[in-house]
Amino acid sequence: MANITVFLCRCFGEIDNAIDFDLLRKELSKDTSVSSVSIVDSLCLEADIEKAASQIKETKADRVLIAACPTLSRGNLPVDGLIKEGIERHKIDLVDIREGCAWIHGNDPEGAVKKAKDLINMGLAALQHKEASKDMRVSVHPDALIIGAGPAGLAAATSLAKTGFKVNILERASAPGGMLRLISQLYPTGEDAADKLNPYIDEVENNHLITFYPQSKISSIEGCIGNFTVQFSSQGEDNSIQSGIIIIATGAKIFFPTGLYRYGEIRNVITQMEIERQFLKGSFDAKKPVFIQCAGARDKERPYCSTICCPASLKNAMRLAGENPGSEVFILHRGIMTPGNVLEKYYRDALSMGIQFICFEEEKPPMIMGNDRVEHVEVYDAVNGITRKIETDLVVLSTPLVPNDDSVRLAQMLGIEVDRYGFFSESYPMHPLETKMDGVFICGSARWPVASDQAILQGRAAAMKAVSYLRQREIAASTLSRVPGPKSGHARVVPDSCTGCGNCVAACPFEACHLEKLEDRHISKVDMMRCKACGNCVSVCPNGSMQIPEHNYRMVGEMIKRAF
Amino acid sequence: MAGFEYICNRKKDAVLVIGGGVAGITASLDLADAGQSVHLVESDSHLGGQVSKLDKLYPTDHCAFCLLWTDVKKCMEHPLITVHTLSHVKELKKESGKYSAVILKNPHYIDEKKCIFCGRCVEECPAGAIHPGWEHAWPPSFVIDESSCTKCGNCAEVCPSGAINMELREEEINLVVNDVIWSTGFKEADLRHLKEYGSGTHPDIMTSMEFEDWTAEGGINKGEIVKRSNHSVPQNIAFIQCAGARDLRMIPSCSAVCCMHALKQAGWTKRRNRTIDCYIFYTDLRTVGRDYYRYSLREFEGTEIKLIRGRPGLIHPLPGGDGIAVQFENTLTRKRELRKFDMVVLNGNIQPSLIQYRPGQDEKTAIPPMDKEGFFNTESDETSTFACGFGLEPADVAESVIQASAAAMGVMNKETDQT
């Protein structure tokens, strides 16, 4: 029989004002599982916790029930304090009788006592049947793996290497740089992209802590935080590396607007990237260029703003206007997206340079006129309410960034999520670079279209997030919790009764369940490092073979029985 | 294993983080998780900053408190983070690569570690000076407002846990730190000298942070949308974007967060009371983050928020105080209109909270270089200035925490360079 010590906290009269503790104590002492009931003034001050701990040791109580205020108030203080005093977590239970009982039922003392009794009874039932999950420790491989060597990946790699960690970079192309290699100048500084990139490339080449694998293709990723094993081929050779964490910086690709605005059909309708390519070769001659924004973006198919195209158009428009004096530059837009102080000033600079902005509506897109080459653009100017015919010799389409083709494949290998458009998505809005899988971080345009300076910022931020894991020798599964305090256990399979139906595998959002082959059948297996104790698997298991020991069937059943 | 050894053996010299909003919390947690000890200075009575004043966060419509609370609690309980609330930096000097700082810490007359949140002191206080700092602050505790406190000592007598000590005095804490991260955030600018917005002339003309507080689910009206003048349900609300922002007379920059903020507020107004007509007067509807554009479409189509492109020229209370006249031109239809609104929410007038300071004006506080609008200019002094959040550039929650982590990485890398 269990030997439970119950602490009833008066909270200096806050609780026993409404709840008759004598009655409660009388009722509780009838319960055979209760060995002692103590009424205390408070439990959350330091002296109280010490006193309670020594009392528990004296009475040699197995388990402790605390009836006080909830965790969100101060209830976790006695619980944490007793854990520090050496009492195991699953042997303590906390019941809220202040906010949830005494305070809201202050005018109904009889009801309050009844509710408190029910709550405490449920707590007693829980304590008698609560079990503890096993914990697991994984030793952390101190190397980092970065997938993608664009500005985000390079920034992450150099930051980690400077901090002293060994870094492996996998890159699909043969040289580092990513999309920055295709761009001539950066907004809003006008700095050469190469100048921005070269220090990073030098660092990658010269830092002995960084290993760069060009032309690589990943075939499989296995393992979990602390110990990922990645199989890949680089320059035709198969290879395998281990790493403690993975940073995804695979970037995005440019959307080609085939069929839009007669792109590909007539000459002189080009994309923003083509004009960048021309600028890389030298100057560009266009007297009357017209930029068209949102070509393939903010429409039914791609209902998102790609962030970088408005400032990029401003940059190229100003460059064309500067290089070709006397030219007339138009930007046709659906709202110029230049948030912030720097970009807003950039927009004002463009206005003061004489670049003309015409706002059009989604339903009335500009028309490209001309036979084999564009002669003029017809656009309905929504602000002035007139249709304008703009003579032009060049139409530049601002197209959005779209996710890489293999982003879904990579996401499946890692067990992380992509959003509705195909960009990698975070699991928790307040931690925008962390994914569903611990130890897998996302940054740069692989996460969401960003300019190079933001990508570099995100790369460094992702590296910072990685440091906190890489610096540990070992990681315990129970510490991989997103909330303060340890995780509330892991799912556990009863191998004898598991039929291997696979329901849990399908239900697990964290890819923690998989089927393992035995001699005659399959059974489910839970990866503790991935399990977040959400309980999805428990609810779909047809015969109760899947349990979370801290919240097992018997315990919940007993609790319900005592409540009604 | 080089990195591991380095991190484990590193000197435990502290970093000073100024500002305990979402950026400061993230920077502190990141540094502390990497083994660096941190002093976090916050002028308010609790951590959380401006996000703690928000009801919901776009674009996921999460409750702001739920997302913030876990990090606030982690921060308060982290062994390597020392949190100084109700404090500000009095002196900050840079000497031979290090900073010496003097922190002026105002007393918490109510000890957070002992307050059981029973509220007896509130009932006893004759001046009404005691209130919860933030309903969800961690640890939960009441705060005495020093400006209205008469020091009668009634509260200390009734406090059952002995948490109140009125004898406490402000103290100065001297610190020597290796680095400083500035995460000072934003404040609302006073719109009263832009007369056309009518700010302060009528109780139903509010700023968006006031509206957020007024309509918060956990706030005084429990999520009800009512007028501040007479507590009746308004028929229509006008959300005015770029009030004071993108305006060379006041804040030339775009405040970046207000378009989404207005869409969120209008959407939630509609969700709570479908009968209220919501109008958003915008210049460009800037929706550049993940799902932001979809959020704007959803709010527009799903809940019939009326978007009007144009900035009102005059907002003025009607005679008798019933309603507010808004004169505007819809720039897409080119029609000039004068319409009566029951409530007006002014959005966009936010600026860095250190704008009134000038770098170098005071020898004692080494404020980093700033541009004219009060944003830190980190490029000019890249090696020693780390800033994040709205003080660096207009940023929403996601951008602020990314900047915070990046600033923390900057500190780590700089430390390595020196060793």
Tab-separated table of N, CA, C and O in Angstrom, chain A residues 6 8 20-31 34 36-40 113 117 120:
chain	number	residue	atom	x	y	z
A	6	VAL	N	0.367	14.026	2.712
A	6	VAL	CA	-0.380	15.115	2.080
A	6	VAL	C	-0.044	16.419	2.791
A	6	VAL	O	-0.076	16.484	4.022
A	8	LEU	N	-1.410	20.144	3.112
A	8	LEU	CA	-2.477	21.086	2.780
A	8	LEU	C	-1.953	22.482	3.103
A	8	LEU	O	-1.648	22.785	4.259
A	20	ASP	N	-12.863	24.195	4.510
A	20	ASP	CA	-12.710	23.753	5.888
A	20	ASP	C	-11.645	22.652	5.954
A	20	ASP	O	-11.892	21.509	5.554
A	21	PHE	N	-10.446	23.003	6.446
A	21	PHE	CA	-9.343	22.049	6.421
A	21	PHE	C	-9.540	20.913	7.415
A	21	PHE	O	-9.075	19.799	7.184
A	22	ASP	N	-10.234	21.186	8.542
A	22	ASP	CA	-10.448	20.119	9.514
A	22	ASP	C	-11.286	18.998	8.919
A	22	ASP	O	-10.985	17.814	9.086
A	23	LEU	N	-12.353	19.434	8.204
A	23	LEU	CA	-13.207	18.462	7.532
A	23	LEU	C	-12.398	17.656	6.514
A	23	LEU	O	-12.504	16.437	6.423
A	24	LEU	N	-11.572	18.397	5.794
A	24	LEU	CA	-10.775	17.783	4.742
A	24	LEU	C	-9.803	16.769	5.341
A	24	LEU	O	-9.630	15.660	4.839
A	25	ARG	N	-9.202	17.159	6.467
A	25	ARG	CA	-8.228	16.275	7.101
A	25	ARG	C	-8.913	14.993	7.601
A	25	ARG	O	-8.396	13.893	7.443
A	26	LYS	N	-10.135	15.174	8.127
A	26	LYS	CA	-10.876	14.014	8.633
A	26	LYS	C	-11.165	13.037	7.492
A	26	LYS	O	-10.959	11.840	7.603
A	27	GLU	N	-11.617	13.603	6.373
A	27	GLU	CA	-11.924	12.768	5.209
A	27	GLU	C	-10.682	12.045	4.714
A	27	GLU	O	-10.727	10.874	4.374
A	28	LEU	N	-9.568	12.797	4.661
A	28	LEU	CA	-8.350	12.234	4.083
A	28	LEU	C	-7.784	11.127	4.949
A	28	LEU	O	-7.233	10.142	4.443
A	29	SER	N	-7.918	11.280	6.287
A	29	SER	CA	-7.310	10.258	7.138
A	29	SER	C	-8.058	8.933	7.031
A	29	SER	O	-7.552	7.899	7.450
A	30	LYS	N	-9.283	8.961	6.429
A	30	LYS	CA	-9.981	7.691	6.192
A	30	LYS	C	-9.319	6.884	5.073
A	30	LYS	O	-9.471	5.680	4.995
A	31	ASP	N	-8.629	7.596	4.189
A	31	ASP	CA	-8.006	6.935	3.038
A	31	ASP	C	-6.801	6.131	3.523
A	31	ASP	O	-5.904	6.671	4.166
A	34	VAL	N	-3.122	7.185	2.663
A	34	VAL	CA	-2.534	8.399	3.229
A	34	VAL	C	-1.920	8.083	4.579
A	34	VAL	O	-2.580	7.538	5.474
A	36	SER	N	0.043	10.512	6.396
A	36	SER	CA	-0.053	11.666	7.285
A	36	SER	C	-0.589	12.862	6.511
A	36	SER	O	-0.398	12.976	5.293
A	37	VAL	N	-1.272	13.734	7.223
A	37	VAL	CA	-1.779	14.971	6.618
A	37	VAL	C	-1.209	16.134	7.423
A	37	VAL	O	-1.400	16.195	8.638
A	38	SER	N	-0.479	17.034	6.757
A	38	SER	CA	0.047	18.190	7.478
A	38	SER	C	-0.605	19.441	6.934
A	38	SER	O	-0.716	19.615	5.718
A	39	ILE	N	-1.024	20.298	7.859
A	39	ILE	CA	-1.551	21.598	7.440
A	39	ILE	C	-0.463	22.629	7.700
A	39	ILE	O	0.046	22.728	8.824
A	40	VAL	N	-0.079	23.352	6.662
A	40	VAL	CA	1.015	24.318	6.809
A	40	VAL	C	0.542	25.702	6.385
A	40	VAL	O	-0.393	25.837	5.591
A	113	VAL	N	-15.363	22.639	-0.374
A	113	VAL	CA	-14.779	21.465	0.292
A	113	VAL	C	-14.947	20.238	-0.583
A	113	VAL	O	-14.033	19.426	-0.734
A	117	LYS	N	-11.965	18.074	-2.105
A	117	LYS	CA	-11.856	16.649	-1.779
A	117	LYS	C	-11.700	15.828	-3.055
A	117	LYS	O	-10.858	14.931	-3.142
A	120	ILE	N	-8.236	16.417	-4.548
A	120	ILE	CA	-7.179	15.747	-3.790
A	120	ILE	C	-7.271	14.244	-3.987
A	120	ILE	O	-6.261	13.555	-4.141
